[in-house]
CSV table of C-alpha atoms in Angstrom, one decimal:
chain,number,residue,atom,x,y,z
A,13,UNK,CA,0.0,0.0,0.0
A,14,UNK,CA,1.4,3.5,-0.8
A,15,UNK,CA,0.7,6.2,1.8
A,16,UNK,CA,1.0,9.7,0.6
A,17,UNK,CA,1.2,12.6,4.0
A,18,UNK,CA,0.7,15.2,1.6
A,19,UNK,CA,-1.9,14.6,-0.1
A,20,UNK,CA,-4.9,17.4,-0.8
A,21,UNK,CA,-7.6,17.0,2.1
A,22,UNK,CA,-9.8,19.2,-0.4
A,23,UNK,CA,-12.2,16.6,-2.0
A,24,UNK,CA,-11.6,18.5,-5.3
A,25,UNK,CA,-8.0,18.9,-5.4
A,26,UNK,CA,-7.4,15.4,-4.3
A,27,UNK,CA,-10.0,14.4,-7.1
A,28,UNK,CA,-7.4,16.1,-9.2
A,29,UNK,CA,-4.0,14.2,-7.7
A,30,UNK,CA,-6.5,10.7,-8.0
A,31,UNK,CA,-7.0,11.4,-11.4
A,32,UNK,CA,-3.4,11.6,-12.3
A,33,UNK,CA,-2.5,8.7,-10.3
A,34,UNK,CA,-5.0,6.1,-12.1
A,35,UNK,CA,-4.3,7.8,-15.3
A,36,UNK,CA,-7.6,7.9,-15.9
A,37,UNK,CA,-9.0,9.3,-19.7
A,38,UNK,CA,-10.0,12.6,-19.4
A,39,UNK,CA,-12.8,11.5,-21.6
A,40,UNK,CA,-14.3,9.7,-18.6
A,41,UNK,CA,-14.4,12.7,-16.2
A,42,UNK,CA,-18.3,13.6,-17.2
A,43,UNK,CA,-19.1,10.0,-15.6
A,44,UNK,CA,-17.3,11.0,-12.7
A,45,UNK,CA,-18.2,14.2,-11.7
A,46,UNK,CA,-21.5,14.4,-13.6
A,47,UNK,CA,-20.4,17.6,-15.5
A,48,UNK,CA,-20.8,18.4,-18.9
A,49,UNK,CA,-17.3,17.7,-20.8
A,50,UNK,CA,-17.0,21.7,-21.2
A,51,UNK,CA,-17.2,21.8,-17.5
A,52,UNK,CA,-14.9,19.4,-16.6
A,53,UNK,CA,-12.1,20.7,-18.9
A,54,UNK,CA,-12.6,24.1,-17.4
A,55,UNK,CA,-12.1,22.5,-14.1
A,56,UNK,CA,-9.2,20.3,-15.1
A,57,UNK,CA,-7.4,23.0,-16.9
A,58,UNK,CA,-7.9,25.2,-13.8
A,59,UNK,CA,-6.5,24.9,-10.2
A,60,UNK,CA,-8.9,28.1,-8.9
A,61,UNK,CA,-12.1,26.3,-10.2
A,62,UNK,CA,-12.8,24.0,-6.7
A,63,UNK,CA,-16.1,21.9,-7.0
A,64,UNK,CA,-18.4,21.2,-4.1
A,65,UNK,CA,-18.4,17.7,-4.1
A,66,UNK,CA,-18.7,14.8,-1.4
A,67,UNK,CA,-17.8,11.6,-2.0
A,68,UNK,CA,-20.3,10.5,-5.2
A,69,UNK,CA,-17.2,11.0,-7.5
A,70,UNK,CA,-15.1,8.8,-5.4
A,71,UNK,CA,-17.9,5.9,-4.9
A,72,UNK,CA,-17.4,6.1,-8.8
A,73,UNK,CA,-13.9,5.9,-8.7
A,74,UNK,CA,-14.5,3.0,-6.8
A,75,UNK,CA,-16.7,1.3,-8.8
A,76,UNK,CA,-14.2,1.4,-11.4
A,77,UNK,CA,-10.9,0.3,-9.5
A,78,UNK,CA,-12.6,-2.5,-6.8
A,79,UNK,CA,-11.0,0.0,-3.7
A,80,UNK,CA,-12.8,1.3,-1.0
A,81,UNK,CA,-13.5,5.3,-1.4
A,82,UNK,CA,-11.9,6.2,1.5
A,83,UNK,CA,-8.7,4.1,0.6
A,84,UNK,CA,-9.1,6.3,-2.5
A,85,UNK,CA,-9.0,9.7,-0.6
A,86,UNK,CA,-6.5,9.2,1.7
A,87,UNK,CA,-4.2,7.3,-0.6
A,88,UNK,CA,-3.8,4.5,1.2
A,89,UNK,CA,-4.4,1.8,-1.5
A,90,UNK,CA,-2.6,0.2,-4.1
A,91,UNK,CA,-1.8,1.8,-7.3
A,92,UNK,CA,-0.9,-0.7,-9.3
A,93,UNK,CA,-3.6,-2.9,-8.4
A,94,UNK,CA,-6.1,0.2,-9.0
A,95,UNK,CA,-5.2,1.1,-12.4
A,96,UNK,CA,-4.8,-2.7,-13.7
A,97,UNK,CA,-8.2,-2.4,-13.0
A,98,UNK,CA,-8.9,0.5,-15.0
A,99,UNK,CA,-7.8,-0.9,-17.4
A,100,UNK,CA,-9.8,-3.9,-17.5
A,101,UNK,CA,-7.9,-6.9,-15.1
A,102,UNK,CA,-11.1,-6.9,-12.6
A,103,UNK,CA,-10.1,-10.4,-11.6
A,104,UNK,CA,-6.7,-8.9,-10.6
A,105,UNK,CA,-6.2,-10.1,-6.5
A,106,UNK,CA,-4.1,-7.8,-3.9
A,107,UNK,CA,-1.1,-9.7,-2.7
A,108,UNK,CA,-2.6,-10.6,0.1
A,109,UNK,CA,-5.0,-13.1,-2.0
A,110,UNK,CA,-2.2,-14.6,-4.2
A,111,UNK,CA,-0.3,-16.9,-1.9
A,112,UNK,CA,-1.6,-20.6,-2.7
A,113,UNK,CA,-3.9,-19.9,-4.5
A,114,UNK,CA,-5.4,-23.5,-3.8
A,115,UNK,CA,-9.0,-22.4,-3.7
A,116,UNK,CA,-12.1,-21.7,-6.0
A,117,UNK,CA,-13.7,-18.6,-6.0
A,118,UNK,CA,-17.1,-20.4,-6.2
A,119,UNK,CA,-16.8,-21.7,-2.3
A,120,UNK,CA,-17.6,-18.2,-1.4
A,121,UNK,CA,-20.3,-17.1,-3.6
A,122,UNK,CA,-23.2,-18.4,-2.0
A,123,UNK,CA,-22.3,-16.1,1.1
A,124,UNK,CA,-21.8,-12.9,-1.3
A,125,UNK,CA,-25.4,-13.9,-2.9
A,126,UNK,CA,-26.8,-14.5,1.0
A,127,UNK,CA,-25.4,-10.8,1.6
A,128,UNK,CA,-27.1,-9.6,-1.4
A,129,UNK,CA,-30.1,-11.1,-1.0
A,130,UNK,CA,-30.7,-9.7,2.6
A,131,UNK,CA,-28.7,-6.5,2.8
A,132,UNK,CA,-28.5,-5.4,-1.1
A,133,UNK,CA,-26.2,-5.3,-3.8
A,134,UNK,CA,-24.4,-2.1,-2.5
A,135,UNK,CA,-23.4,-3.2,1.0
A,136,UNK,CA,-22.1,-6.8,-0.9
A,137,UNK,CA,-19.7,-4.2,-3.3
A,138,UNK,CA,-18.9,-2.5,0.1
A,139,UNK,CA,-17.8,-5.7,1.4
A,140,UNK,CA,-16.1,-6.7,-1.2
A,141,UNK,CA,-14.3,-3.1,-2.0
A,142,UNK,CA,-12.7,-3.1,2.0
A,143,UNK,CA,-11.4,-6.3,1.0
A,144,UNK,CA,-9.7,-4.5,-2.2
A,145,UNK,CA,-11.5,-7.0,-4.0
A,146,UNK,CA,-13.7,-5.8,-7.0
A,147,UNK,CA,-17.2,-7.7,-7.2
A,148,UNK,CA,-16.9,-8.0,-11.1
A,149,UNK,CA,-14.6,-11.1,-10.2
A,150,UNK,CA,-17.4,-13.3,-9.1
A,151,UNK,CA,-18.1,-13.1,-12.9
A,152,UNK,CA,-16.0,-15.9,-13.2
A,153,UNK,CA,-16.6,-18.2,-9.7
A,154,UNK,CA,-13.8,-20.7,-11.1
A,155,UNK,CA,-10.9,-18.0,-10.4
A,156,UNK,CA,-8.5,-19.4,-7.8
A,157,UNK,CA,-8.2,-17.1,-4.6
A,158,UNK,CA,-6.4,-18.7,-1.1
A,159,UNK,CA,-8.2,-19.4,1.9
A,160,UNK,CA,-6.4,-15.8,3.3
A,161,UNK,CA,-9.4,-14.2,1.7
A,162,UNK,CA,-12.4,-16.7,2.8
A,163,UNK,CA,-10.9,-15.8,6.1
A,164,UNK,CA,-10.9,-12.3,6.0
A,165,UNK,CA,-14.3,-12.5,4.6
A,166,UNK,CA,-15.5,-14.3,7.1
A,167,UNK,CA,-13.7,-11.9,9.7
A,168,UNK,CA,-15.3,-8.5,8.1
A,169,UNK,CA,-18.8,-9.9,8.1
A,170,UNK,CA,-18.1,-10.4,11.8
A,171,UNK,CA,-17.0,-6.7,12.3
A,172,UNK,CA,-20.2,-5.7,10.4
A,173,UNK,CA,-22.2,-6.9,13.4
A,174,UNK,CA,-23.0,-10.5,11.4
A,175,UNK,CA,-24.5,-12.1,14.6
A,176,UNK,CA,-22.8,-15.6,15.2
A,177,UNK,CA,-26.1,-17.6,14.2
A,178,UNK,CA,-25.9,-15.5,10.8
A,179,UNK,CA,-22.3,-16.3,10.5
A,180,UNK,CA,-23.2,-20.2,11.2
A,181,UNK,CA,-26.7,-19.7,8.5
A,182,UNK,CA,-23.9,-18.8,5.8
A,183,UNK,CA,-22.1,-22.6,5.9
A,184,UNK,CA,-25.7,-23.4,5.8
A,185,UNK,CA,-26.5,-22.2,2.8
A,186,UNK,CA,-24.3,-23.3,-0.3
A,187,UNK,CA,-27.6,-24.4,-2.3
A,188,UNK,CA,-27.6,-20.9,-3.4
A,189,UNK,CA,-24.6,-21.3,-5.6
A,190,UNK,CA,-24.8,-25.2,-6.3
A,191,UNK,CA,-28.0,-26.3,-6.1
A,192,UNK,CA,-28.2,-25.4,-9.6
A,193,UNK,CA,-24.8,-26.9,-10.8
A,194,UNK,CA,-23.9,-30.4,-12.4
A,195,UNK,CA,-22.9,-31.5,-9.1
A,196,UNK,CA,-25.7,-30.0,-7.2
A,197,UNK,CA,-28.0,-31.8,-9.0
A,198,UNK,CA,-25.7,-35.1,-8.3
A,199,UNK,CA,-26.6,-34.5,-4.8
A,200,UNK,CA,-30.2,-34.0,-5.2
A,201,UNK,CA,-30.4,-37.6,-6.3
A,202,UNK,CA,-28.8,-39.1,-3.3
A,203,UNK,CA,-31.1,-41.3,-1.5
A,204,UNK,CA,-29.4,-41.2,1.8
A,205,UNK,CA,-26.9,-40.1,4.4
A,206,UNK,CA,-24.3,-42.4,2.7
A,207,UNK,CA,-24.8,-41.4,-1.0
A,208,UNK,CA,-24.6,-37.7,-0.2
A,209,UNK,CA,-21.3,-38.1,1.8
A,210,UNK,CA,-19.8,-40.5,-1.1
A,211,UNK,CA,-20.6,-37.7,-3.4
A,212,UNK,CA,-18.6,-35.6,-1.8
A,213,UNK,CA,-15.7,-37.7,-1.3
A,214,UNK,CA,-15.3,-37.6,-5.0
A,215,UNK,CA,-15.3,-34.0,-5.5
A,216,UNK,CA,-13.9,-32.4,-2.7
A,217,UNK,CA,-11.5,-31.3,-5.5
A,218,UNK,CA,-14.4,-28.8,-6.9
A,219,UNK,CA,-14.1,-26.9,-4.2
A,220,UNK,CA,-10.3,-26.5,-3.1
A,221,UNK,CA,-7.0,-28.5,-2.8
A,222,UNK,CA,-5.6,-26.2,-0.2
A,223,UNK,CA,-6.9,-29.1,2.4
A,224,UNK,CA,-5.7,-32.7,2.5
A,225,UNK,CA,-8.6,-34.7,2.2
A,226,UNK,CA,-8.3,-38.0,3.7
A,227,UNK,CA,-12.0,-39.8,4.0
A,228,UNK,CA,-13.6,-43.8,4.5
A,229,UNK,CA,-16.6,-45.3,5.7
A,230,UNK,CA,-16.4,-47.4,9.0
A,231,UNK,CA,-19.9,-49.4,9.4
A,232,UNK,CA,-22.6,-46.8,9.6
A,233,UNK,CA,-20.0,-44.0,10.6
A,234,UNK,CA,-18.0,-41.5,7.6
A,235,UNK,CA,-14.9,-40.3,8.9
A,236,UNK,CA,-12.9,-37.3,7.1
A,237,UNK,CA,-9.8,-36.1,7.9
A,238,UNK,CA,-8.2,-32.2,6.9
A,239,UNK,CA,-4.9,-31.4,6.8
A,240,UNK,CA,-4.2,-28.0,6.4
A,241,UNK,CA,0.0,-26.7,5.9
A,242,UNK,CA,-0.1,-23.3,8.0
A,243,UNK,CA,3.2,-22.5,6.6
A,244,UNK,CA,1.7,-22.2,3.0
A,245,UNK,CA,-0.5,-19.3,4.9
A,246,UNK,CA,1.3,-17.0,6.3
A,247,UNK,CA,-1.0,-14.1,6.7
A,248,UNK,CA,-3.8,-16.9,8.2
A,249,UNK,CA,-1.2,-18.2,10.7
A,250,UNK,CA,-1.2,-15.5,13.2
A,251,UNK,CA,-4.4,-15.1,13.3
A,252,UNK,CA,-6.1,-18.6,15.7
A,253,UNK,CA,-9.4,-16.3,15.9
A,254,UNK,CA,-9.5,-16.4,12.2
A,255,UNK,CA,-8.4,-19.8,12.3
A,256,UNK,CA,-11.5,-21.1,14.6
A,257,UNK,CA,-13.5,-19.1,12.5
A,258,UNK,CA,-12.6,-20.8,9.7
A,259,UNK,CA,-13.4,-24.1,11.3
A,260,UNK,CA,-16.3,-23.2,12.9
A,261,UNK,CA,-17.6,-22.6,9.6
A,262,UNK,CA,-16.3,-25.6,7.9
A,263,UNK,CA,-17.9,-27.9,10.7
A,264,UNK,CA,-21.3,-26.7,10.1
A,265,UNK,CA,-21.0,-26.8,6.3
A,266,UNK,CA,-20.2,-30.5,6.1
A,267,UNK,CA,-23.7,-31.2,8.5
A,268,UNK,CA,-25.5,-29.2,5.6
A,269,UNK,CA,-24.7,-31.0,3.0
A,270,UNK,CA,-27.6,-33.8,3.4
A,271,UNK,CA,-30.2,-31.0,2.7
A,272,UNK,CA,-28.8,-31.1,-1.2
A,273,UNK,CA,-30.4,-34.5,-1.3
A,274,UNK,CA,-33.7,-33.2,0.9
A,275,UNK,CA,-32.3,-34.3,4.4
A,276,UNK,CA,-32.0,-33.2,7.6
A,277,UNK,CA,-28.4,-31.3,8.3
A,278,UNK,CA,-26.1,-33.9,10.3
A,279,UNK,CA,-23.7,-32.7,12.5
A,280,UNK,CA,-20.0,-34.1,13.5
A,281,UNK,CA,-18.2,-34.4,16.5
A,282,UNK,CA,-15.2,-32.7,15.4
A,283,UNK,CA,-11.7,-32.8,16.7
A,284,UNK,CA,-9.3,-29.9,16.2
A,285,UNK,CA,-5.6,-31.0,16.8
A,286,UNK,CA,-2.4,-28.4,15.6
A,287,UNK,CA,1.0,-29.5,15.7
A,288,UNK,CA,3.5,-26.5,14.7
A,289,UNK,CA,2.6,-26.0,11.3
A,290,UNK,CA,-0.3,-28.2,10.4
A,291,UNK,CA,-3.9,-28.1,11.6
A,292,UNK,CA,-5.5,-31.6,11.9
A,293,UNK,CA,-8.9,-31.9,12.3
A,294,UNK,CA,-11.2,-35.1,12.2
A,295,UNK,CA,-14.9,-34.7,12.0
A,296,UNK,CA,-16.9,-37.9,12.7
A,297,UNK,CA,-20.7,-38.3,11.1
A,298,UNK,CA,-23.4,-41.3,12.5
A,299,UNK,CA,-25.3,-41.8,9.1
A,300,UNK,CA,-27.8,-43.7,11.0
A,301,UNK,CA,-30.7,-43.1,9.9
A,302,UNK,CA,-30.0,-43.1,6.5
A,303,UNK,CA,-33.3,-42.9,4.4
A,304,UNK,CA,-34.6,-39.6,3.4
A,305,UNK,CA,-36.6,-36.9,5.9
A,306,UNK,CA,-37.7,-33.6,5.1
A,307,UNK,CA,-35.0,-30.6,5.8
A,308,UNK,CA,-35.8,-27.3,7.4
A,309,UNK,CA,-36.3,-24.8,4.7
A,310,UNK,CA,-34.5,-21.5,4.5
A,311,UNK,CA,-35.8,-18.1,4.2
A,312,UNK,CA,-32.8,-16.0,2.6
């Protein structure tokens, strides 16, 4: 990130020093500052001419870049990440996202479709903009992104007064993005615990290969085992709230993955082990009774 102390705390004179550091087309200053071009070429072309403008040219600037508006102002944001941007690379990540990138953008779209659907489409670009993330990359959900950012997803919702139950709802809720999908519909024709949990033995690869999946049926019981490499995540590992987060939300997900195939959410006993480096952690499921039973429906 590139701080600048001197910058302009006049909204319009800093308008002018953002402008110059994007590089962005003069051409595009009408849609900025909802002038007319002769106006904004007057104001360009001269420093006494000082709009009175709040932040609506910024939230366009914004818009445009995938950076928070207030990053924007003060300066504090990446440069080179914002005018890649501009200049069309919307799926480009801040460093912070491009360490193993081992996961699929696709795990997390249900959540940013949950936030959508029950706060609206400009607090989900809000979101997404703290994260310096721009919400045009959810075009494409089969990017690759690291688990850093599922994280600090996870962590911001929490800072944006996301009660814990709502935080819990969100594993609860992945239909929203796969019931729709080839393998969604594989799931909706399971006919019990044991066909759902087999499906997703073969494809935990769909979702990421930043765990080690290790998983086998004992009798009536489906173990699964995660190994996770904390040195591969460096900006995760100092951070164990983050971390139980993380598995706090990947515990509940696993229970809701019967109510794919119409059943009841089935719950693990989970054990969390961490030696050094590596997080091990063993979830244990009773698929007893298997048939099929209706699921609690959702209202998103």
């Amino acid at each position: 990130m590139k701080n600048k102390p001197s910058l302009s705390t006049n909204k319009s004179d800093r308008l002018r020093e953002l402008i110059r550091e994007l590089g962005l087309p003069l051409r595009k200053l009408p849609d900025i500052i909802s002038l007319n071009p002769e106006e904004c070429l007057a104001w360009w072309s001269n420093q006494e001419i000082h709009l009175k403008i709040g932040y609506t040219p910024f939230s366009r600037l914004t818009s445009l870049v995938g950076i928070g508006e207030n990053q924007l102002f003060t300066g504090d944001y990446d440069q080179d990440l914002a005018r890649k941007r501009l200049m069309g690379d919307h799926g480009s990540l801040p460093t912070r996202y491009q360490e193993n990138q081992n996961s699929f953008l696709r795990t997390s779209a249900h959540i940013i479709r949950y936030i959508t659907l029950t706060r609206g489409q400009w607090f989900a670009d809000q979101i997404l903009y703290a994260l310096n993330v721009s919400p045009l990359i959810y075009e494409n959900p089969d990017r690759h992104i690291n688990l850093t950012y599922f994280a600090d997803l996870l962590e911001l919702l929490s800072k944006k007064d996301f009660s814990q139950e709502e935080l819990d709802t969100l594993s609860s809720i992945i239909f929203l993005s796969l019931q729709q999908t080839t393998l969604g519909q594989s799931f909706k024709a399971s006919e019990n615990f044991f066909d759902i949990y087999t499906t997703l033995a073969k494809n935990f690869d769909y979702f990421d290969s930043t765990f080690e999946y290790e998983s086998h049926f004992v009798g009536k019981k489906y173990i699964l085992k995660t190994v996770l490499h904390l040195d591969q995540h460096s900006q995760l590992k100092e951070n164990p709230q983050s971390l139980r987060r993380l598995m706090r939300y990947r515990q509940i997900l696993l229970a809701w993955f019967p109510y794919l195939g119409g059943m009841a959410p089935l719950f693990p006993k989970t054990e969390i082990l961490r030696f050094s480096d590596v997080l091990e952690v063993q979830y244990e499921l009773d698929l007893t009774p298997s048939s099929k039973q209706p699921a609690r429906l959702l209202v998103v």
